[in-house]
PDB file of C-alpha atoms and ligand atoms in Angstrom:
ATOM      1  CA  UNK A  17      -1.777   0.563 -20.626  1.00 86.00           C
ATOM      2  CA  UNK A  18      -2.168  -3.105 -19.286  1.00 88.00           C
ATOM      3  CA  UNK A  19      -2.597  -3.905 -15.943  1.00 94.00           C
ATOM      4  CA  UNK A  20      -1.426  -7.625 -16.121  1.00 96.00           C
ATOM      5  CA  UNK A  21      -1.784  -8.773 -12.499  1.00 97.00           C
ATOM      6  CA  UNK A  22       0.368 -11.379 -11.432  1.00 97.00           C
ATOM      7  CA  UNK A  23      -1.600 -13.335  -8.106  1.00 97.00           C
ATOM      8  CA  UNK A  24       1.288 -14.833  -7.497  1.00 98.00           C
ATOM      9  CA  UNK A  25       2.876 -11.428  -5.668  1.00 98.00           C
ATOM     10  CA  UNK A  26       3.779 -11.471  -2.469  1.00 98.00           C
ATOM     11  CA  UNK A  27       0.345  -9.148  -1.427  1.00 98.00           C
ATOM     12  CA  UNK A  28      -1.581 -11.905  -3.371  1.00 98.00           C
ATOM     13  CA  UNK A  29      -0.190 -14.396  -0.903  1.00 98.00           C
ATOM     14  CA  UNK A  30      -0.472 -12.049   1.970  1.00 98.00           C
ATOM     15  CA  UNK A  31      -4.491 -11.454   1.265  1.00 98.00           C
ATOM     16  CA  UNK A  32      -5.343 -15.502   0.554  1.00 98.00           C
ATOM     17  CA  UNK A  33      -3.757 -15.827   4.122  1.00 98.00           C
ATOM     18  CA  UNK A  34      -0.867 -17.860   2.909  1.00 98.00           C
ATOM     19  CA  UNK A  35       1.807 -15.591   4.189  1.00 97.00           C
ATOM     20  CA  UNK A  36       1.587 -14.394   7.377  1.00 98.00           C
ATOM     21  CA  UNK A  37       1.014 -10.639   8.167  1.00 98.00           C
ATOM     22  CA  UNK A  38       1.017  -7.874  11.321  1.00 98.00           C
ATOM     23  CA  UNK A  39      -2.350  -6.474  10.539  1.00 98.00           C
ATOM     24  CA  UNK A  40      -3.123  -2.884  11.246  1.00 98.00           C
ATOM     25  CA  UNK A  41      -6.646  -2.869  10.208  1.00 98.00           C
ATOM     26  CA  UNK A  42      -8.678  -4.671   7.997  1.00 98.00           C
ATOM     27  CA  UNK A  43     -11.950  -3.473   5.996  1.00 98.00           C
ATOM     28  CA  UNK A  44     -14.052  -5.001   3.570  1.00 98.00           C
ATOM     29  CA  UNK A  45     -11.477  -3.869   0.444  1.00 98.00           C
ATOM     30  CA  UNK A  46      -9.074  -2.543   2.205  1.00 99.00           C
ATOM     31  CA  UNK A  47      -6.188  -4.513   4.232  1.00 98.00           C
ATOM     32  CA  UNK A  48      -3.417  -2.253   6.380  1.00 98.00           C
ATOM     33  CA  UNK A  49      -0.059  -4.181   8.034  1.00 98.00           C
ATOM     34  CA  UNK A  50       3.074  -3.706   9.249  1.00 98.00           C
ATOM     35  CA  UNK A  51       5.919  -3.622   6.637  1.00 98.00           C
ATOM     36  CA  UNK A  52       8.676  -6.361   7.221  1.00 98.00           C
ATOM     37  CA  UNK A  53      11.359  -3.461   6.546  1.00 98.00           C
ATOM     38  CA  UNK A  54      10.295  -1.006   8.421  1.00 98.00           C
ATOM     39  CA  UNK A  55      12.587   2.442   7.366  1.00 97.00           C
ATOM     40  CA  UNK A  56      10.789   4.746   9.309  1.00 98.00           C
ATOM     41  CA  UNK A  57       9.040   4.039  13.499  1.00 98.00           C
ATOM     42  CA  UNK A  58       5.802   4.146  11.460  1.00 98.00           C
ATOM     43  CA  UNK A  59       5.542   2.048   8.293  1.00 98.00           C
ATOM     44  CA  UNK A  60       2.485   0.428   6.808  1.00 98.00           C
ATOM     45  CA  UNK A  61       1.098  -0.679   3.815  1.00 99.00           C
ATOM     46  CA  UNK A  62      -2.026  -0.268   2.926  1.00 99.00           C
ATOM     47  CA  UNK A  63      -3.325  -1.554  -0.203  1.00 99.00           C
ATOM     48  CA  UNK A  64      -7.227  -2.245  -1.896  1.00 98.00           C
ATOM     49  CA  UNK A  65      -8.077  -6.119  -1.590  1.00 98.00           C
ATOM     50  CA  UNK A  66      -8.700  -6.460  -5.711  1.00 98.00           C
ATOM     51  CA  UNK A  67      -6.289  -7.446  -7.706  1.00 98.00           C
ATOM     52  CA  UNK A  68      -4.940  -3.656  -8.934  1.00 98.00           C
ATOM     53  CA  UNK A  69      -1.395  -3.332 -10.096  1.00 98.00           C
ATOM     54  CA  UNK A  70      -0.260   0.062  -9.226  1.00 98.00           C
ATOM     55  CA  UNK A  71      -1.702   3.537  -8.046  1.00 98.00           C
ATOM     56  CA  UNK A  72      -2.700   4.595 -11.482  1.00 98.00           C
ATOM     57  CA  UNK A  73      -4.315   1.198 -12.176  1.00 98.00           C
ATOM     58  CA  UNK A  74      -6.410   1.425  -9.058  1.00 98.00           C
ATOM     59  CA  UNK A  75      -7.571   5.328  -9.845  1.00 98.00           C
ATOM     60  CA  UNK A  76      -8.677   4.212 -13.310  1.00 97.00           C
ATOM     61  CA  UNK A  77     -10.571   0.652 -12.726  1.00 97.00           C
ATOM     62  CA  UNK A  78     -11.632   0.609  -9.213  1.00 98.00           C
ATOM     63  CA  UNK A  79     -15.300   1.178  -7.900  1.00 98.00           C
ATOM     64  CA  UNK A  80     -16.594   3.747  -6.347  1.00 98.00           C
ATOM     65  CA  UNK A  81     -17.001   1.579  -2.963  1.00 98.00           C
ATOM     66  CA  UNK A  82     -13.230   0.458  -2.842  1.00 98.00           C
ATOM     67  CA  UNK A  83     -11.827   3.437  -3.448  1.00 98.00           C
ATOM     68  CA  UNK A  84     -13.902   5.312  -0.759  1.00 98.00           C
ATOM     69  CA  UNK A  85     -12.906   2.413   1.441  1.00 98.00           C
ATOM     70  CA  UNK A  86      -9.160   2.357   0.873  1.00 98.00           C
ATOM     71  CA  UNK A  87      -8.710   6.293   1.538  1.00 98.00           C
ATOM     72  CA  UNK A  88     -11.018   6.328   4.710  1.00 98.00           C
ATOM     73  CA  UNK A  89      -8.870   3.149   5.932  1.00 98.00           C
ATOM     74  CA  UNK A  90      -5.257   5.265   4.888  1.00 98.00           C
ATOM     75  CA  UNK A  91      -7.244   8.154   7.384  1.00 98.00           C
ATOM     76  CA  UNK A  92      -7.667   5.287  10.033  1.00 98.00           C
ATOM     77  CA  UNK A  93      -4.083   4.263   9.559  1.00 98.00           C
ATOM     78  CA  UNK A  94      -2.900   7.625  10.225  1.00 98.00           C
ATOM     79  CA  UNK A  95      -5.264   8.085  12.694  1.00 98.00           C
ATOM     80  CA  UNK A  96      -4.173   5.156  14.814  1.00 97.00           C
ATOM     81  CA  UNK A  97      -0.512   5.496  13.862  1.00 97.00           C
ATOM     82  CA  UNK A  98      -0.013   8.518  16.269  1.00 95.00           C
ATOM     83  CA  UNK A  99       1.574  10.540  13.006  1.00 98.00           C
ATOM     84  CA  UNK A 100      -0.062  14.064  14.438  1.00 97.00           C
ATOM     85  CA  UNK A 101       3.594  15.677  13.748  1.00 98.00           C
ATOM     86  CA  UNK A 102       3.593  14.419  10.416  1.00 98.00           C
ATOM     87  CA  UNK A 103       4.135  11.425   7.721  1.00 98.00           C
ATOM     88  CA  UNK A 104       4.505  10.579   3.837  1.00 98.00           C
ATOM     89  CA  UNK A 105       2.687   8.226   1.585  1.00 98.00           C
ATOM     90  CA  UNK A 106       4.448   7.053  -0.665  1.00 98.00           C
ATOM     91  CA  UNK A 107       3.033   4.589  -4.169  1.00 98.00           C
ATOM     92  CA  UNK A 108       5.717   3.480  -6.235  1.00 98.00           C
ATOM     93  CA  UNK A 109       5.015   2.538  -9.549  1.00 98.00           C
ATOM     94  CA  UNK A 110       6.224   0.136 -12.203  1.00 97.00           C
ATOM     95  CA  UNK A 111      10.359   0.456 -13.709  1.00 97.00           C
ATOM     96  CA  UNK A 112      10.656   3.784 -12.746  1.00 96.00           C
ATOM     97  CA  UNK A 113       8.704   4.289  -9.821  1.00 96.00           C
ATOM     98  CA  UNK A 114      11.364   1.043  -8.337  1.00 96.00           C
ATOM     99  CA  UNK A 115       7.835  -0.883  -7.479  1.00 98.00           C
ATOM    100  CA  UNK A 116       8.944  -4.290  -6.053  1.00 98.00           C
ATOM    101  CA  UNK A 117       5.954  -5.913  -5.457  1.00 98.00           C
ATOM    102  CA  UNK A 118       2.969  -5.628  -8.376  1.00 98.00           C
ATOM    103  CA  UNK A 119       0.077  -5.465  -5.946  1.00 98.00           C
ATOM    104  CA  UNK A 120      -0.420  -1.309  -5.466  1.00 98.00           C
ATOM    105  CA  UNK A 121       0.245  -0.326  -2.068  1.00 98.00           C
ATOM    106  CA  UNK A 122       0.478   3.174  -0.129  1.00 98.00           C
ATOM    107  CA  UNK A 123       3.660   3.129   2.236  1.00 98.00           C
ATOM    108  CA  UNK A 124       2.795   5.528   5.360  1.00 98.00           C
ATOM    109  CA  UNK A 125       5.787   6.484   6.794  1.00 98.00           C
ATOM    110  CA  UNK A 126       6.589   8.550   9.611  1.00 98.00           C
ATOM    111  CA  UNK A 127       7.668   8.857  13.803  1.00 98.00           C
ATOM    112  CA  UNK A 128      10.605  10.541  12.907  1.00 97.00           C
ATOM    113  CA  UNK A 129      11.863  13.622  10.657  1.00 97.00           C
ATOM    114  CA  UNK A 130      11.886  12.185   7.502  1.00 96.00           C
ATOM    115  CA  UNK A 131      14.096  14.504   5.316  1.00 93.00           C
ATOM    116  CA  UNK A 132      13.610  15.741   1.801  1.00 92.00           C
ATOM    117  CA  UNK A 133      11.132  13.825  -0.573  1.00 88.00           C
ATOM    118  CA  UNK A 134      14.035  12.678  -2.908  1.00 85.00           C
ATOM    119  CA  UNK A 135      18.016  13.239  -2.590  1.00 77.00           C
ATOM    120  CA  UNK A 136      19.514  15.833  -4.297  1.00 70.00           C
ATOM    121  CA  UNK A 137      20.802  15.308  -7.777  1.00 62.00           C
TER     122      UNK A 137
HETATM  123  P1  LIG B  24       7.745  -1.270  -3.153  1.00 71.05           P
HETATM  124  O1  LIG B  24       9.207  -1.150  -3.416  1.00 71.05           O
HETATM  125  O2  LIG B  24       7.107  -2.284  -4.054  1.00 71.05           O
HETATM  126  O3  LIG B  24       7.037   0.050  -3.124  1.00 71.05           O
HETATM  127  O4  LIG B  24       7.626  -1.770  -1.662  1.00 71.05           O
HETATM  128  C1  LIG B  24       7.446  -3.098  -1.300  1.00 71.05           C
HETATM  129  C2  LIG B  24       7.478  -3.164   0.210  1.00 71.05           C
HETATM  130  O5  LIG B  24       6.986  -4.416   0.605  1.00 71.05           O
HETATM  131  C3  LIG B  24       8.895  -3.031   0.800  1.00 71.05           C
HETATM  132  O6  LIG B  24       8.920  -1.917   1.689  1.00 71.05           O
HETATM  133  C4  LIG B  24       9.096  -4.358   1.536  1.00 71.05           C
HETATM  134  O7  LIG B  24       9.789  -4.219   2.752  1.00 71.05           O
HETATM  135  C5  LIG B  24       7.681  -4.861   1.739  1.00 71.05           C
HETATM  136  N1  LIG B  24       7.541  -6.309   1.772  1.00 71.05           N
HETATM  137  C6  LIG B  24       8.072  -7.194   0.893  1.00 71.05           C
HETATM  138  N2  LIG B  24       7.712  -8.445   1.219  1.00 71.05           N
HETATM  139  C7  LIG B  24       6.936  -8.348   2.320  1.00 71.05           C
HETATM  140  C8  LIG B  24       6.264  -9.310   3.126  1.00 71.05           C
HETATM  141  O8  LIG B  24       6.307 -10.521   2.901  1.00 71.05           O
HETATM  142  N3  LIG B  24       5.547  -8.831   4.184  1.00 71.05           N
HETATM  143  C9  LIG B  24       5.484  -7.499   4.465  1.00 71.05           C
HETATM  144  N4  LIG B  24       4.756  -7.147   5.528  1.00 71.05           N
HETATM  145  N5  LIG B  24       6.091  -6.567   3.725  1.00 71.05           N
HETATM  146  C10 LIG B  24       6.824  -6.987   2.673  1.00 71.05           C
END
């Protein structure tokens, strides 16, 4: 599999501080903030600082310090988002997955009943 990054994504731009960003919290990998289409009261992205593609790119090729960073910084998110009755995290990936942006990212959604995982069919 390659994990051709493209820095030129709009998460590239995001961490280099060129595009401006409602920060959630920010860790030495790890960067959380608000997304700019919110579909749920709660929605934020949190993705790893490094240059990772997707989910599966991240798993594979991170280090040991990023990843332990980026999951106890999703726990903070969730922590601080008030989600006690509940959220989802969602990762899409690649064509199939309908991944806009190339820079992974973990959506955490939630504030509100948030129906099945998929719609029937
Ligand atoms: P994907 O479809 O790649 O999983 O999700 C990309 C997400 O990034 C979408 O939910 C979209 O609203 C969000 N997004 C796209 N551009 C920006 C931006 O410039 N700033 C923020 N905060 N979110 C963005």
């Amino acid at each position: 599999m390659d994990f051709a990054y493209d820095d030129q994504n709009i998460f590239a731009k995001i961490l280099r501080g060129e595009i401006p960003n409602r920060t959630v919290l920010e860790t030495e990998h790890t960067l959380a903030f608000e997304d700019i289409g919110p579909q749920a009261p709660v929605h934020v992205l949190v993705i790893p600082k490094g240059p990772y593609t997707s989910l599966d790119h991240f798993c594979q090729e991170a280090g040991e310090a990023e990843i332990t960073d980026f999951w106890r910084a999703v726990g903070e998110v969730c922590r601080m988002s008030g989600v006690e009755d509940g959220f989802r995290a969602i990762a899409n990936a690649r064509r199939d997955g309908v991944q806009e942006v190339p820079h992974f990212h973990l959506h955490i959604l939630g504030g509100k009943s948030l129906g099945r995982m998929l719609p029937a069919g």
